[in-house]
Amino acid sequence: MPNDALPLEAWHAHDVDDVVATLSTSPDGLASADAEARRHAHGANVLPSGSHTPWWRILLRQFTDTLIAILLVAAVVSAATGQGEDALAIVAIVALNGLLGFVQEVRSERAMAALAAMLQPHARVRRGGAVRDVDAADLVPGDVVLLAVGDRVPADLRMVAARQLQIDESTLTGESEAVDKHTDRQAVDTPLAERACMAWMGTAVTHGHGEGVVVATGMATELGRVAALTGQVDATPTPLQRRLARLGRQLGAVSVTTAALVAAVGWLSGKPPMEMFLLGIALAVAVVPEGLPAVVTITLVLGIRQMLARRALIRRLQAAETLGCATIICSDKTGTLTENELTVTDLWIADGPRTLTGTGYAPEGHLVREGAAVEVDAGVAALLRTAHTCNHAHLERGEDGAWRVLGTPTEGALLVAAAKLGLDGPRPMVRAEHAFDADRKRMTVVVDGDAGPVVHTKGAPEHLLPRCAALRQDGIDRPLDAGGRRAVLAQVDAFGDRGLRVLALATRVLPAGVDLDDTDAVETDLVLLGLAAMHDPPRAAVPDALRTAAAAGVRTVMITGDAPGTALAIARQVGLVADRAITGPELDALPEEALGDLLDEAVVFARTTPEHKLRLVHALQARGHVVAMTGDGVNDAPALKAADIGVAMGQRGTEVARGAADMVLTDDNYASIVGAIEEGRRQYDNIVKFVRYLLTSNTGEVLALVGGLILGGPLLLLPVQILWMNLVTDGVTAVALGLEPPEPGVMRHAPRAADAPILDRGAAVQIGALGLYVAAVGVGLFAWTYDGTDLAYARTMAFTGLVIVEKLNVFGFRSLTSPLSHIGWTSNPWLLAAWASMVGLQVAAVYVPFLQAVLGTVPLSLADWALILAVSVPIVLVPELTKRWRARAR
């Protein structure tokens, strides 16, 4: 019975039985109906993200920009000096701009929230005696959670089983060393960092296995008490956003100087002071593309949604930007270049090989030897019993009749192989376990046997074979001499040459007195039972993706823990050029200079550890490469963080790996990395396009105003008309330009340099030349139509001409190199819709009485529109003809 003298919160001070009784649960877990009832009572097992911004704050944020504040001051000054129409016009335009910004930012926030929701972790629980994979948010007190290496602890747990379980609690306690866990009760006053029978939400399993009962969820957890943030999309500004923000500040300084200078010149030349004041403010707005940072953010976020459609979930905006300049992809083999649908196809024992038929997870198949079906013999039975016992996977049949495995694909394949031959009975009670790790590359369990404790071990052949003293043959354990070892390794190589993944399996009866927790003592003098070879077919999309990456100047390097022969065979099958395989030990022996030279060769890396991955990342970066690195294990986290783009596996990856990565592949497919690189290039290209487009428009407006002043006539445009062009029509078109699909040749050129400027000399020339033409259209139309009497008509012509020429100009920026006929006239329907909407707004500005009063416009005739169109078309026609000529020359 529970100890009523202890506080319920002191779960570490209660016995396991007390905890189970208090929470009305059992080792089999809660029933589904009970779990659902508790879910309603306790709420979701989530922490407040802290990232949600109320809609009213988003709306207010649209009016806190410095330039907007200046405009509102100008509206107040206008109203105070009796110019109510100007004041009303400024307020209306600022309000419309704020509304557009609000809508765009809300869309961005919702997209980010949807992405964050997809990053929520999962947990393995036992409910009603069955192991299930559930959203961590659905955990409730009383659930029995299963923990394995690489898991994030999904709630606060009281441990009820622990096998060499170690947990990194540095995120909560600051303790740098992983903590050994046990199930014994502790003193009630034990400090948090020393409660070894507890596992805390948000911490990471680094070794072993265990089970725990959920005692607290959500904000009731220790992590919830310190309001920590987990599972969020990192929205830290990217380098590109920071560079653009800096450009905006620089243009802001230029705008203030220019506006003050022009206003002063106009006032000294006799223009009304109030008119010059409003012109100065309008000029300040015209110089700065104030919508640029918001447009970039929206484009990046919308681009992330496009990447998600291509099976790549971006966790950090910076990754979306960096992808476009990746030069190296360091890829795992298993599950990334291959399907990760392992099937045991071949078995080897001392008297020769056998083939095991059947595919998939259905436990249906039989043994074949020399072309004929054979019965299960003692050697095969011993081999597969060890494979079944040294295993954490579970095989179950779903309601749809399909068989599925809960656990790793490797253990699942071994379990199915045993089930095919009827060797999958209840597993014996495990007395001790020595979990797999990257250094030992093997796993061992100890169970009770008739003659004493029995060891069952599986692992990489070259790591397990040195621990073996004998080979079982015809039921007799014969000494394993040098010749026998060479024969085993020759068979391993033969399997590897076929692209098969090979595991060795061994056993041993322990003599009395051996410490079951002493890994070295347990894994000594083993008896080799044989080999299990698994087929993992290459993914069908990988060969084409490799060719696409190579054409784009992106090199692929395979880094795998498998044997060299297997690595080379798979490389050949997928079309990855590789002359030789370098193993982890060979890599350790190489000095840095020799490693740098080796990385220029066509090699694959085999039998590597996470430490090797980290070294390779640093070596490639030292040679100037931008590196994308894949990983799935808890020990891959350092390499994922060190890489320019850390890529975690969404299906087989651990929670720790996903938390360290910049991008998560929802299908674990190499082709999705290449697709994400293409999408990253598209995003960056589009950002460059609309930056140039916006600056061209703003340059043209400023030059037009300055040109009008130089000519000495009346103001070319009213301040409110400048505000209309800048704050209303430009931003929407720029966002639509950011949705431009990738150009046909986007993956046929080398990656851009990571520090490449957004605006180079060519961009400055383009902006200057097109800006001059935009200004010439505005000044020319004003001069052509102003006869000294109808100023409103001339201003309407100049105003509308500038809007139309800017809107036509956007088509020239859909591609900086290819003509529209190559990329498709209608391939960006969003731009066509935005263009039609903005032109429609300008038509309304000319003909709707309310807008006429606000903007100072008058109706135009069809002949006027024809003239405007005639002088505007060259801005898209001339660049289009130039691109066609260059395309033919290429």
JSON list of N, CA and C in Angstrom, two decimals, residues 682 686 689 737-744 814 823 827-829:
[
{"chain": "A", "resi": 682, "resn": "ARG", "atom": "N", "xyz": [15.82, 27.79, -55.13]},
{"chain": "A", "resi": 682, "resn": "ARG", "atom": "CA", "xyz": [14.68, 28.55, -55.65]},
{"chain": "A", "resi": 682, "resn": "ARG", "atom": "C", "xyz": [14.36, 29.73, -54.74]},
{"chain": "A", "resi": 686, "resn": "ASN", "atom": "N", "xyz": [14.69, 33.67, -55.76]},
{"chain": "A", "resi": 686, "resn": "ASN", "atom": "CA", "xyz": [13.50, 34.53, -55.73]},
{"chain": "A", "resi": 686, "resn": "ASN", "atom": "C", "xyz": [13.70, 35.74, -54.83]},
{"chain": "A", "resi": 689, "resn": "LYS", "atom": "N", "xyz": [15.64, 38.15, -56.74]},
{"chain": "A", "resi": 689, "resn": "LYS", "atom": "CA", "xyz": [14.80, 38.77, -57.77]},
{"chain": "A", "resi": 689, "resn": "LYS", "atom": "C", "xyz": [13.96, 39.90, -57.19]},
{"chain": "A", "resi": 737, "resn": "LEU", "atom": "N", "xyz": [6.17, 37.35, -56.43]},
{"chain": "A", "resi": 737, "resn": "LEU", "atom": "CA", "xyz": [7.42, 37.04, -57.13]},
{"chain": "A", "resi": 737, "resn": "LEU", "atom": "C", "xyz": [8.23, 36.02, -56.34]},
{"chain": "A", "resi": 738, "resn": "GLY", "atom": "N", "xyz": [8.12, 36.06, -55.01]},
{"chain": "A", "resi": 738, "resn": "GLY", "atom": "CA", "xyz": [8.81, 35.09, -54.17]},
{"chain": "A", "resi": 738, "resn": "GLY", "atom": "C", "xyz": [8.27, 33.68, -54.31]},
{"chain": "A", "resi": 739, "resn": "LEU", "atom": "N", "xyz": [7.10, 33.51, -54.93]},
{"chain": "A", "resi": 739, "resn": "LEU", "atom": "CA", "xyz": [6.51, 32.19, -55.15]},
{"chain": "A", "resi": 739, "resn": "LEU", "atom": "C", "xyz": [6.85, 31.64, -56.53]},
{"chain": "A", "resi": 740, "resn": "GLU", "atom": "N", "xyz": [7.74, 32.29, -57.23]},
{"chain": "A", "resi": 740, "resn": "GLU", "atom": "CA", "xyz": [8.15, 31.84, -58.55]},
{"chain": "A", "resi": 740, "resn": "GLU", "atom": "C", "xyz": [8.70, 30.41, -58.47]},
{"chain": "A", "resi": 741, "resn": "PRO", "atom": "N", "xyz": [8.23, 29.50, -59.34]},
{"chain": "A", "resi": 741, "resn": "PRO", "atom": "CA", "xyz": [8.76, 28.12, -59.30]},
{"chain": "A", "resi": 741, "resn": "PRO", "atom": "C", "xyz": [10.22, 28.08, -59.72]},
{"chain": "A", "resi": 742, "resn": "PRO", "atom": "N", "xyz": [10.93, 26.99, -59.43]},
{"chain": "A", "resi": 742, "resn": "PRO", "atom": "CA", "xyz": [12.35, 26.93, -59.82]},
{"chain": "A", "resi": 742, "resn": "PRO", "atom": "C", "xyz": [12.52, 27.00, -61.32]},
{"chain": "A", "resi": 743, "resn": "GLU", "atom": "N", "xyz": [13.56, 27.67, -61.75]},
{"chain": "A", "resi": 743, "resn": "GLU", "atom": "CA", "xyz": [13.85, 27.76, -63.17]},
{"chain": "A", "resi": 743, "resn": "GLU", "atom": "C", "xyz": [14.40, 26.42, -63.67]},
{"chain": "A", "resi": 744, "resn": "PRO", "atom": "N", "xyz": [14.24, 26.14, -64.95]},
{"chain": "A", "resi": 744, "resn": "PRO", "atom": "CA", "xyz": [14.67, 24.83, -65.47]},
{"chain": "A", "resi": 744, "resn": "PRO", "atom": "C", "xyz": [16.13, 24.51, -65.19]},
{"chain": "A", "resi": 814, "resn": "ARG", "atom": "N", "xyz": [11.13, 37.75, -63.34]},
{"chain": "A", "resi": 814, "resn": "ARG", "atom": "CA", "xyz": [10.77, 36.35, -63.09]},
{"chain": "A", "resi": 814, "resn": "ARG", "atom": "C", "xyz": [11.97, 35.44, -63.32]},
{"chain": "A", "resi": 823, "resn": "ILE", "atom": "N", "xyz": [10.55, 29.72, -69.27]},
{"chain": "A", "resi": 823, "resn": "ILE", "atom": "CA", "xyz": [10.07, 29.37, -67.93]},
{"chain": "A", "resi": 823, "resn": "ILE", "atom": "C", "xyz": [8.55, 29.22, -67.89]},
{"chain": "A", "resi": 827, "resn": "SER", "atom": "N", "xyz": [3.41, 30.04, -65.53]},
{"chain": "A", "resi": 827, "resn": "SER", "atom": "CA", "xyz": [3.90, 29.09, -64.52]},
{"chain": "A", "resi": 827, "resn": "SER", "atom": "C", "xyz": [3.82, 29.63, -63.10]},
{"chain": "A", "resi": 828, "resn": "ASN", "atom": "N", "xyz": [3.58, 30.93, -62.94]},
{"chain": "A", "resi": 828, "resn": "ASN", "atom": "CA", "xyz": [3.39, 31.51, -61.60]},
{"chain": "A", "resi": 828, "resn": "ASN", "atom": "C", "xyz": [2.04, 32.20, -61.54]},
{"chain": "A", "resi": 829, "resn": "PRO", "atom": "N", "xyz": [0.97, 31.42, -61.30]},
{"chain": "A", "resi": 829, "resn": "PRO", "atom": "CA", "xyz": [-0.37, 32.02, -61.28]},
{"chain": "A", "resi": 829, "resn": "PRO", "atom": "C", "xyz": [-0.53, 33.04, -60.15]}
]
